[in-house]
RNA sequence: AGUCUCGUAGCUCAGUUGGUUAGAGCGCUACACUGAUAAUGUAGAGGUCUCCAGUUCAAAUCUGGACGGGACUACCA
């Protein structure tokens, strides 16, 4: 096998199929790990997807990122094990099954047994496993799917139980009431997922009330510590009204005691929660005022407390300090006076009279110490009154703040959504129309009316806001206290925050902002799910709940069962083999308490996020296998994980929380969170919109590599990506097309010359300048790519490779070196060229391998099969290239860049004056102010000359007096010194004449006169560039200026013609299908204008076209007509 | 509503510690090249850097606000 494979065209999908077959046949994935068994490991966790839905294109991006870094680290020599996993529990699966069976949650256990239902879930959960495996393979994601972790496995669940017991023993697991979204119409709690379904939030118009809670009179406060402010407030109010005691204001005679009443104003959009009120919450730093005014409904004198910032919502500015004595029932702008001001924190502890007392909402029933003012951080002054009516039963915030302040709880509404029987005239009434009763009367309105009459309402109005509805019944949800088990994450909050700071987040903002804030505002983790298909909570309780038992392993469970059989006389049979830990079996197990009472399992399931968060240990079946600690040490924490940014508060959080709680450690050291994949117009992809991209079709049509490359290089992974197939096509054309072309070019000539890299490696220092340059660039690239990938900056890495391939390798090195490959004998220079290009291609294939594993390996193998240079048969078994610093020559890279600029400028002048490149020209002039630049250009003069077809380069120094200089102020250096004078100084510099510039250059300084002031500037304050060489064709770019001599002498003309002839003959050779090595004889028709060219450049022409001779004839038969610089003639070519 | 994120050419994106002519690729137009040819080069057109205000001698860049897209959390008076 001594020939490089050549191809007719680039067909990436077919390359990928070949490579997949090769990988499989050679078992390369396994090999890539096996050969590094003894090495340091790089720990990676695969976030488990759920296989009950089809994989989408958004899965391809996160898996590309995972795969890329795992491959990269493997090539760097680490052992990177990648165990696949499946997330198998949870609500989405249950909903899917319900839908498929056409049942609802209520039917489970009735129309279908829990056993059958769960079996169905178990079946459904792996429904698309095949599809997932297929996409995994096709996209080139190397992950071990032969031995995945599955969250419903007994072993997996056993570890979860172990973890739960650890938490239980650390007193981090507790049961409590929590406020959850609940649908009275459906009789079921709703998950946040259900609440986030489209159409759940609707605009509704509700009756809202600003309720007035009267401050308790000091006299009624026996038994409680008196708040001094309480007495003061009453006295202030009484004193304020004192002068009016005998006046008939407000539509009645003022009663002194009534006038001394002080009310808190609190707004609610759910008046039905008022009977359950237990507290009023104020913001500790909010300013509040006591206002003397009139009740707008009863017109009685009154005094209210509300946030100062919200006065404008209830009182007209023009009525401030209005005359109270003039108030009548008809007064539009109710007069008001501010009597006092205080901060929220001062109000804390004030007591008020219950607003709507009934039999069922007494202080005793509430428990705790209700009807007090408390403080809470969540209070704002954006709407309402700055005082929040707090009903701990019906709001999560309320509940939290209520618990913290021990104000008890009142639940005056039952689970059907109606007031209980102890709510006076409202007993039995539904708070919303849950039963579709045509005669339903809004209970909120009646409550509001009652309050208006009693003087406890300040404002009643309809208010439109969004409110969640049950997606199944379309009825408003209410927040309802339900029993639940919690993990006390707040206990380790500070530690979690501290450890989070050590995690390398990509992007940083997700870790600091989104995740950091989330940790700051952390609440305890509600672990309970009242569903059927999930990990059962391993807690058993006696009926009175006075004894609890948390089970931490299957063995322990079996032992406890045996104990129960013994003590309770039951006959339960439980073996490890026959065990299913799910419902309903787990629920049937009865254990015995220490005091001998039967215990039943707490019916809840565990949040699926616990399943996935415990995956680092559960996938190992920790600690139930051999050498658990050693095993854990090798697999925890992860060095790297990656998932979508939507996992920030999901998987990323639960991993972190459990890592901290169980092991006081981070669970991952680095995390890449990728953004969303949107459609090409920037809309979210969704099935209903029909804009989802099918990853199978995409890969099949455009290849996995192009897709992967596109996903990685188009935008940073964490920016949301507008997915556009056109972009993939572009990548295919641009990157892979160019790489392919370059390889093809190499293969074509290397095969001709039998280059197989059998010669010794020619020391780079001995190679031509251009070879040293491309190798320098190549090794700079290796350095950059390595750095970027180590930094988890794949986009930068990919773009650096694109730049190298396109701008440096293909468009410069190969283009300039073409001749070296097809011209001349197979000797030193040619071998240099082959070795150099080979090394570029080989290295590039290895650098590319993590991102585009198929194409890279394909190219690598094509090269390596022939040369056998590398011991590894696949790029993925090879080592990642190491930059050789000795190859890197910054000076060389700089001057080549200079050469590219110079050529580009010359070409643009040629274009401007319309002289084609094939026409040689005598010289260019380059004004050089900087000796370093001249030195640099001199070293690459040959290259420039041949590239732009000129004979010589001359350098102009300013002494020659030809150059017209331009001076520009250097704002950066000048700005700092000049400050406000900058503008006029800049203007003065722009006005400097040629001789001024000369003086500056000579003296290295110059004194400007600006606004009558003398200001000295130095060389560092300006840029001086040669702008023009009068009388020449000139162009410039940045600081380089070039003048081109466009005189075409006769000799140049001849040479141009000769080149033109060569060009035409070459074309004919090619069209006639001659081999590149065929020798020819040329007969050319006589033309006076071309004669001298043919005679003078005979040797040149013959050498170029491999002609043995050129004969000029007066007449040519059967010739081909050609056009040489507008001269038409015939030419005939014969093979010798 | 809060938090995060994005907003630069028709499209996709760069844009260093603020520094005066804001770049690239694709697409478009014209020309050239023709032993990589389904390749390549050169040139041209195309911008209110989303808007407003501020800081500064100087703002795409810094600050504040608004608007728009997206995500997450929540829906709470």
PDB file of C-alpha atoms in Angstrom, chain A residues 282-484:
ATOM      1  CA  UNK A 282     -43.772  44.627  55.704  1.00  0.00           C
ATOM      2  CA  UNK A 283     -40.434  45.322  54.090  1.00  0.00           C
ATOM      3  CA  UNK A 284     -37.828  46.055  56.755  1.00  0.00           C
ATOM      4  CA  UNK A 285     -36.291  48.950  54.840  1.00  0.00           C
ATOM      5  CA  UNK A 286     -39.438  50.372  53.321  1.00  0.00           C
ATOM      6  CA  UNK A 287     -40.676  53.746  54.617  1.00  0.00           C
ATOM      7  CA  UNK A 288     -44.224  53.695  55.972  1.00  0.00           C
ATOM      8  CA  UNK A 289     -46.539  56.513  56.947  1.00  0.00           C
ATOM      9  CA  UNK A 290     -49.502  56.942  59.223  1.00  0.00           C
ATOM     10  CA  UNK A 291     -52.158  58.913  57.357  1.00  0.00           C
ATOM     11  CA  UNK A 292     -55.162  60.744  58.798  1.00  0.00           C
ATOM     12  CA  UNK A 293     -58.043  60.599  56.333  1.00  0.00           C
ATOM     13  CA  UNK A 294     -61.567  59.289  55.683  1.00  0.00           C
ATOM     14  CA  UNK A 295     -62.816  55.878  54.686  1.00  0.00           C
ATOM     15  CA  UNK A 296     -64.076  56.350  51.123  1.00  0.00           C
ATOM     16  CA  UNK A 297     -66.994  53.938  51.622  1.00  0.00           C
ATOM     17  CA  UNK A 298     -68.212  54.706  55.168  1.00  0.00           C
ATOM     18  CA  UNK A 299     -66.910  58.290  55.059  1.00  0.00           C
ATOM     19  CA  UNK A 300     -65.871  57.896  58.660  1.00  0.00           C
ATOM     20  CA  UNK A 301     -62.681  59.472  59.951  1.00  0.00           C
ATOM     21  CA  UNK A 302     -59.899  56.932  59.850  1.00  0.00           C
ATOM     22  CA  UNK A 303     -56.137  56.480  60.091  1.00  0.00           C
ATOM     23  CA  UNK A 304     -54.188  54.151  57.839  1.00  0.00           C
ATOM     24  CA  UNK A 305     -50.663  52.859  57.541  1.00  0.00           C
ATOM     25  CA  UNK A 306     -49.130  52.148  54.150  1.00  0.00           C
ATOM     26  CA  UNK A 307     -45.848  52.495  52.303  1.00  0.00           C
ATOM     27  CA  UNK A 308     -44.900  56.104  51.717  1.00  0.00           C
ATOM     28  CA  UNK A 309     -43.976  55.356  48.109  1.00  0.00           C
ATOM     29  CA  UNK A 310     -47.479  54.190  47.352  1.00  0.00           C
ATOM     30  CA  UNK A 311     -49.394  57.157  48.747  1.00  0.00           C
ATOM     31  CA  UNK A 312     -50.019  58.351  45.195  1.00  0.00           C
ATOM     32  CA  UNK A 313     -52.023  55.256  44.440  1.00  0.00           C
ATOM     33  CA  UNK A 314     -54.662  56.079  47.041  1.00  0.00           C
ATOM     34  CA  UNK A 315     -54.449  59.796  47.719  1.00  0.00           C
ATOM     35  CA  UNK A 316     -54.494  62.820  45.473  1.00  0.00           C
ATOM     36  CA  UNK A 317     -51.542  65.163  45.943  1.00  0.00           C
ATOM     37  CA  UNK A 318     -53.767  68.258  45.828  1.00  0.00           C
ATOM     38  CA  UNK A 319     -55.752  66.948  48.773  1.00  0.00           C
ATOM     39  CA  UNK A 320     -52.750  66.632  51.018  1.00  0.00           C
ATOM     40  CA  UNK A 321     -53.245  68.638  54.172  1.00  0.00           C
ATOM     41  CA  UNK A 322     -56.704  69.507  52.935  1.00  0.00           C
ATOM     42  CA  UNK A 323     -59.235  70.949  55.348  1.00  0.00           C
ATOM     43  CA  UNK A 324     -60.740  68.015  57.198  1.00  0.00           C
ATOM     44  CA  UNK A 325     -63.703  70.007  58.352  1.00  0.00           C
ATOM     45  CA  UNK A 326     -64.881  70.580  54.797  1.00  0.00           C
ATOM     46  CA  UNK A 327     -65.147  66.867  54.041  1.00  0.00           C
ATOM     47  CA  UNK A 328     -68.555  65.573  53.056  1.00  0.00           C
ATOM     48  CA  UNK A 329     -69.732  62.362  51.367  1.00  0.00           C
ATOM     49  CA  UNK A 330     -69.516  64.168  48.039  1.00  0.00           C
ATOM     50  CA  UNK A 331     -65.933  65.337  48.370  1.00  0.00           C
ATOM     51  CA  UNK A 332     -63.989  63.946  45.401  1.00  0.00           C
ATOM     52  CA  UNK A 333     -60.445  64.459  46.641  1.00  0.00           C
ATOM     53  CA  UNK A 334     -60.407  63.108  50.143  1.00  0.00           C
ATOM     54  CA  UNK A 335     -58.206  65.233  52.393  1.00  0.00           C
ATOM     55  CA  UNK A 336     -55.272  63.518  54.079  1.00  0.00           C
ATOM     56  CA  UNK A 337     -52.497  64.358  56.492  1.00  0.00           C
ATOM     57  CA  UNK A 338     -49.307  62.491  57.228  1.00  0.00           C
ATOM     58  CA  UNK A 339     -49.125  62.025  60.972  1.00  0.00           C
ATOM     59  CA  UNK A 340     -45.986  59.967  61.311  1.00  0.00           C
ATOM     60  CA  UNK A 341     -43.295  58.084  59.427  1.00  0.00           C
ATOM     61  CA  UNK A 342     -41.354  54.951  60.282  1.00  0.00           C
ATOM     62  CA  UNK A 343     -39.404  52.134  58.742  1.00  0.00           C
ATOM     63  CA  UNK A 344     -40.908  48.706  58.262  1.00  0.00           C
ATOM     64  CA  UNK A 345     -38.571  47.212  60.821  1.00  0.00           C
ATOM     65  CA  UNK A 346     -40.097  49.461  63.493  1.00  0.00           C
ATOM     66  CA  UNK A 347     -43.529  48.044  62.781  1.00  0.00           C
ATOM     67  CA  UNK A 348     -42.454  44.493  63.434  1.00  0.00           C
ATOM     68  CA  UNK A 349     -44.418  42.877  66.233  1.00  0.00           C
ATOM     69  CA  UNK A 350     -47.428  45.194  66.160  1.00  0.00           C
ATOM     70  CA  UNK A 351     -50.649  43.311  66.702  1.00  0.00           C
ATOM     71  CA  UNK A 352     -53.929  43.762  64.880  1.00  0.00           C
ATOM     72  CA  UNK A 353     -57.459  42.507  65.203  1.00  0.00           C
ATOM     73  CA  UNK A 354     -58.451  39.627  63.007  1.00  0.00           C
ATOM     74  CA  UNK A 355     -60.201  40.882  59.911  1.00  0.00           C
ATOM     75  CA  UNK A 356     -62.903  38.286  59.412  1.00  0.00           C
ATOM     76  CA  UNK A 357     -63.272  36.200  62.562  1.00  0.00           C
ATOM     77  CA  UNK A 358     -65.312  33.017  62.327  1.00  0.00           C
ATOM     78  CA  UNK A 359     -65.617  29.881  64.392  1.00  0.00           C
ATOM     79  CA  UNK A 360     -62.952  28.136  62.400  1.00  0.00           C
ATOM     80  CA  UNK A 361     -60.161  30.663  62.301  1.00  0.00           C
ATOM     81  CA  UNK A 362     -59.434  31.429  65.896  1.00  0.00           C
ATOM     82  CA  UNK A 363     -56.037  32.135  67.302  1.00  0.00           C
ATOM     83  CA  UNK A 364     -56.035  28.666  68.851  1.00  0.00           C
ATOM     84  CA  UNK A 365     -56.784  26.912  65.572  1.00  0.00           C
ATOM     85  CA  UNK A 366     -54.128  28.886  63.800  1.00  0.00           C
ATOM     86  CA  UNK A 367     -51.557  27.828  66.342  1.00  0.00           C
ATOM     87  CA  UNK A 368     -48.462  29.884  66.904  1.00  0.00           C
ATOM     88  CA  UNK A 369     -48.794  33.594  67.503  1.00  0.00           C
ATOM     89  CA  UNK A 370     -50.867  35.016  64.647  1.00  0.00           C
ATOM     90  CA  UNK A 371     -52.188  38.483  63.728  1.00  0.00           C
ATOM     91  CA  UNK A 372     -48.887  40.258  64.005  1.00  0.00           C
ATOM     92  CA  UNK A 373     -46.837  42.428  61.730  1.00  0.00           C
ATOM     93  CA  UNK A 374     -43.764  40.591  60.490  1.00  0.00           C
ATOM     94  CA  UNK A 375     -40.990  41.510  58.086  1.00  0.00           C
ATOM     95  CA  UNK A 376     -40.093  39.832  54.826  1.00  0.00           C
ATOM     96  CA  UNK A 377     -37.569  40.561  52.108  1.00  0.00           C
ATOM     97  CA  UNK A 378     -39.975  39.827  49.302  1.00  0.00           C
ATOM     98  CA  UNK A 379     -42.140  42.854  49.958  1.00  0.00           C
ATOM     99  CA  UNK A 380     -41.917  45.520  47.267  1.00  0.00           C
ATOM    100  CA  UNK A 381     -43.570  48.856  46.709  1.00  0.00           C
ATOM    101  CA  UNK A 382     -44.400  48.132  43.116  1.00  0.00           C
ATOM    102  CA  UNK A 383     -48.063  47.605  43.675  1.00  0.00           C
ATOM    103  CA  UNK A 384     -50.487  47.186  46.524  1.00  0.00           C
ATOM    104  CA  UNK A 385     -49.713  49.052  49.706  1.00  0.00           C
ATOM    105  CA  UNK A 386     -46.303  47.786  50.742  1.00  0.00           C
ATOM    106  CA  UNK A 387     -48.006  45.666  53.354  1.00  0.00           C
ATOM    107  CA  UNK A 388     -48.703  42.114  52.342  1.00  0.00           C
ATOM    108  CA  UNK A 389     -51.691  40.176  53.560  1.00  0.00           C
ATOM    109  CA  UNK A 390     -50.146  36.890  54.572  1.00  0.00           C
ATOM    110  CA  UNK A 391     -52.102  33.657  54.469  1.00  0.00           C
ATOM    111  CA  UNK A 392     -49.561  30.902  55.091  1.00  0.00           C
ATOM    112  CA  UNK A 393     -51.835  28.261  53.653  1.00  0.00           C
ATOM    113  CA  UNK A 394     -52.150  29.769  50.230  1.00  0.00           C
ATOM    114  CA  UNK A 395     -48.852  31.202  49.199  1.00  0.00           C
ATOM    115  CA  UNK A 396     -45.338  29.880  49.156  1.00  0.00           C
ATOM    116  CA  UNK A 397     -43.826  33.181  50.262  1.00  0.00           C
ATOM    117  CA  UNK A 398     -46.487  33.563  52.892  1.00  0.00           C
ATOM    118  CA  UNK A 399     -45.836  30.121  54.190  1.00  0.00           C
ATOM    119  CA  UNK A 400     -42.117  30.614  54.383  1.00  0.00           C
ATOM    120  CA  UNK A 401     -42.288  33.939  56.137  1.00  0.00           C
ATOM    121  CA  UNK A 402     -45.103  32.682  58.310  1.00  0.00           C
ATOM    122  CA  UNK A 403     -43.134  29.707  59.470  1.00  0.00           C
ATOM    123  CA  UNK A 404     -40.134  31.820  60.192  1.00  0.00           C
ATOM    124  CA  UNK A 405     -42.196  34.123  62.379  1.00  0.00           C
ATOM    125  CA  UNK A 406     -44.438  31.497  63.902  1.00  0.00           C
ATOM    126  CA  UNK A 407     -47.738  33.089  62.994  1.00  0.00           C
ATOM    127  CA  UNK A 408     -49.533  29.756  62.634  1.00  0.00           C
ATOM    128  CA  UNK A 409     -51.620  28.678  59.703  1.00  0.00           C
ATOM    129  CA  UNK A 410     -55.306  28.786  58.829  1.00  0.00           C
ATOM    130  CA  UNK A 411     -56.755  26.728  56.026  1.00  0.00           C
ATOM    131  CA  UNK A 412     -60.339  27.840  55.642  1.00  0.00           C
ATOM    132  CA  UNK A 413     -60.719  26.261  52.210  1.00  0.00           C
ATOM    133  CA  UNK A 414     -60.901  22.515  51.718  1.00  0.00           C
ATOM    134  CA  UNK A 415     -59.489  20.385  48.964  1.00  0.00           C
ATOM    135  CA  UNK A 416     -62.621  20.735  46.890  1.00  0.00           C
ATOM    136  CA  UNK A 417     -61.994  24.445  46.784  1.00  0.00           C
ATOM    137  CA  UNK A 418     -64.839  25.504  49.053  1.00  0.00           C
ATOM    138  CA  UNK A 419     -64.929  27.243  52.421  1.00  0.00           C
ATOM    139  CA  UNK A 420     -65.140  24.833  55.311  1.00  0.00           C
ATOM    140  CA  UNK A 421     -68.155  24.649  57.586  1.00  0.00           C
ATOM    141  CA  UNK A 422     -66.775  27.090  60.123  1.00  0.00           C
ATOM    142  CA  UNK A 423     -66.570  30.130  57.899  1.00  0.00           C
ATOM    143  CA  UNK A 424     -69.833  31.752  58.863  1.00  0.00           C
ATOM    144  CA  UNK A 425     -72.045  32.887  56.002  1.00  0.00           C
ATOM    145  CA  UNK A 426     -69.412  31.765  53.487  1.00  0.00           C
ATOM    146  CA  UNK A 427     -69.340  28.162  54.632  1.00  0.00           C
ATOM    147  CA  UNK A 428     -69.632  25.680  51.794  1.00  0.00           C
ATOM    148  CA  UNK A 429     -69.167  28.246  49.054  1.00  0.00           C
ATOM    149  CA  UNK A 430     -66.647  27.548  46.307  1.00  0.00           C
ATOM    150  CA  UNK A 431     -63.951  30.165  46.069  1.00  0.00           C
ATOM    151  CA  UNK A 432     -63.941  29.851  42.293  1.00  0.00           C
ATOM    152  CA  UNK A 433     -66.505  28.325  40.009  1.00  0.00           C
ATOM    153  CA  UNK A 434     -65.044  24.848  40.016  1.00  0.00           C
ATOM    154  CA  UNK A 435     -68.294  23.054  39.311  1.00  0.00           C
ATOM    155  CA  UNK A 436     -69.416  25.044  36.307  1.00  0.00           C
ATOM    156  CA  UNK A 437     -72.450  26.154  38.277  1.00  0.00           C
ATOM    157  CA  UNK A 438     -74.484  28.548  36.098  1.00  0.00           C
ATOM    158  CA  UNK A 439     -75.734  30.353  39.210  1.00  0.00           C
ATOM    159  CA  UNK A 440     -72.296  30.700  40.735  1.00  0.00           C
ATOM    160  CA  UNK A 441     -71.848  33.902  42.660  1.00  0.00           C
ATOM    161  CA  UNK A 442     -68.398  35.242  43.065  1.00  0.00           C
ATOM    162  CA  UNK A 443     -67.545  34.848  46.718  1.00  0.00           C
ATOM    163  CA  UNK A 444     -64.792  37.444  46.399  1.00  0.00           C
ATOM    164  CA  UNK A 445     -67.405  40.068  45.636  1.00  0.00           C
ATOM    165  CA  UNK A 446     -69.459  39.162  48.681  1.00  0.00           C
ATOM    166  CA  UNK A 447     -66.433  39.302  50.913  1.00  0.00           C
ATOM    167  CA  UNK A 448     -65.579  42.698  49.503  1.00  0.00           C
ATOM    168  CA  UNK A 449     -69.115  43.969  50.119  1.00  0.00           C
ATOM    169  CA  UNK A 450     -69.063  42.746  53.678  1.00  0.00           C
ATOM    170  CA  UNK A 451     -65.796  44.573  54.261  1.00  0.00           C
ATOM    171  CA  UNK A 452     -67.041  47.769  52.667  1.00  0.00           C
ATOM    172  CA  UNK A 453     -69.968  47.834  55.028  1.00  0.00           C
ATOM    173  CA  UNK A 454     -67.910  47.089  58.099  1.00  0.00           C
ATOM    174  CA  UNK A 455     -65.419  49.788  57.209  1.00  0.00           C
ATOM    175  CA  UNK A 456     -62.622  47.333  56.524  1.00  0.00           C
ATOM    176  CA  UNK A 457     -62.184  48.074  52.848  1.00  0.00           C
ATOM    177  CA  UNK A 458     -60.357  51.063  51.478  1.00  0.00           C
ATOM    178  CA  UNK A 459     -60.553  50.249  47.830  1.00  0.00           C
ATOM    179  CA  UNK A 460     -62.332  47.521  45.864  1.00  0.00           C
ATOM    180  CA  UNK A 461     -61.692  47.158  42.181  1.00  0.00           C
ATOM    181  CA  UNK A 462     -61.394  44.731  39.332  1.00  0.00           C
ATOM    182  CA  UNK A 463     -57.866  43.983  38.406  1.00  0.00           C
ATOM    183  CA  UNK A 464     -56.509  42.107  35.426  1.00  0.00           C
ATOM    184  CA  UNK A 465     -53.496  39.891  35.924  1.00  0.00           C
ATOM    185  CA  UNK A 466     -52.178  36.551  34.795  1.00  0.00           C
ATOM    186  CA  UNK A 467     -52.998  33.541  36.883  1.00  0.00           C
ATOM    187  CA  UNK A 468     -52.169  29.869  36.440  1.00  0.00           C
ATOM    188  CA  UNK A 469     -54.851  27.417  35.436  1.00  0.00           C
ATOM    189  CA  UNK A 470     -54.988  23.690  35.504  1.00  0.00           C
ATOM    190  CA  UNK A 471     -54.126  22.474  32.040  1.00  0.00           C
ATOM    191  CA  UNK A 472     -56.601  19.649  32.342  1.00  0.00           C
ATOM    192  CA  UNK A 473     -59.660  21.337  33.757  1.00  0.00           C
ATOM    193  CA  UNK A 474     -58.957  24.892  32.673  1.00  0.00           C
ATOM    194  CA  UNK A 475     -59.860  26.084  36.170  1.00  0.00           C
ATOM    195  CA  UNK A 476     -57.740  28.383  38.281  1.00  0.00           C
ATOM    196  CA  UNK A 477     -55.126  26.668  40.347  1.00  0.00           C
ATOM    197  CA  UNK A 478     -54.822  27.434  43.973  1.00  0.00           C
ATOM    198  CA  UNK A 479     -51.799  27.121  46.130  1.00  0.00           C
ATOM    199  CA  UNK A 480     -52.524  24.668  48.841  1.00  0.00           C
ATOM    200  CA  UNK A 481     -50.649  23.189  51.767  1.00  0.00           C
ATOM    201  CA  UNK A 482     -49.736  19.598  51.149  1.00  0.00           C
ATOM    202  CA  UNK A 483     -47.566  17.215  53.115  1.00  0.00           C
ATOM    203  CA  UNK A 484     -44.129  16.724  51.676  1.00  0.00           C
TER     204      UNK A 484
END
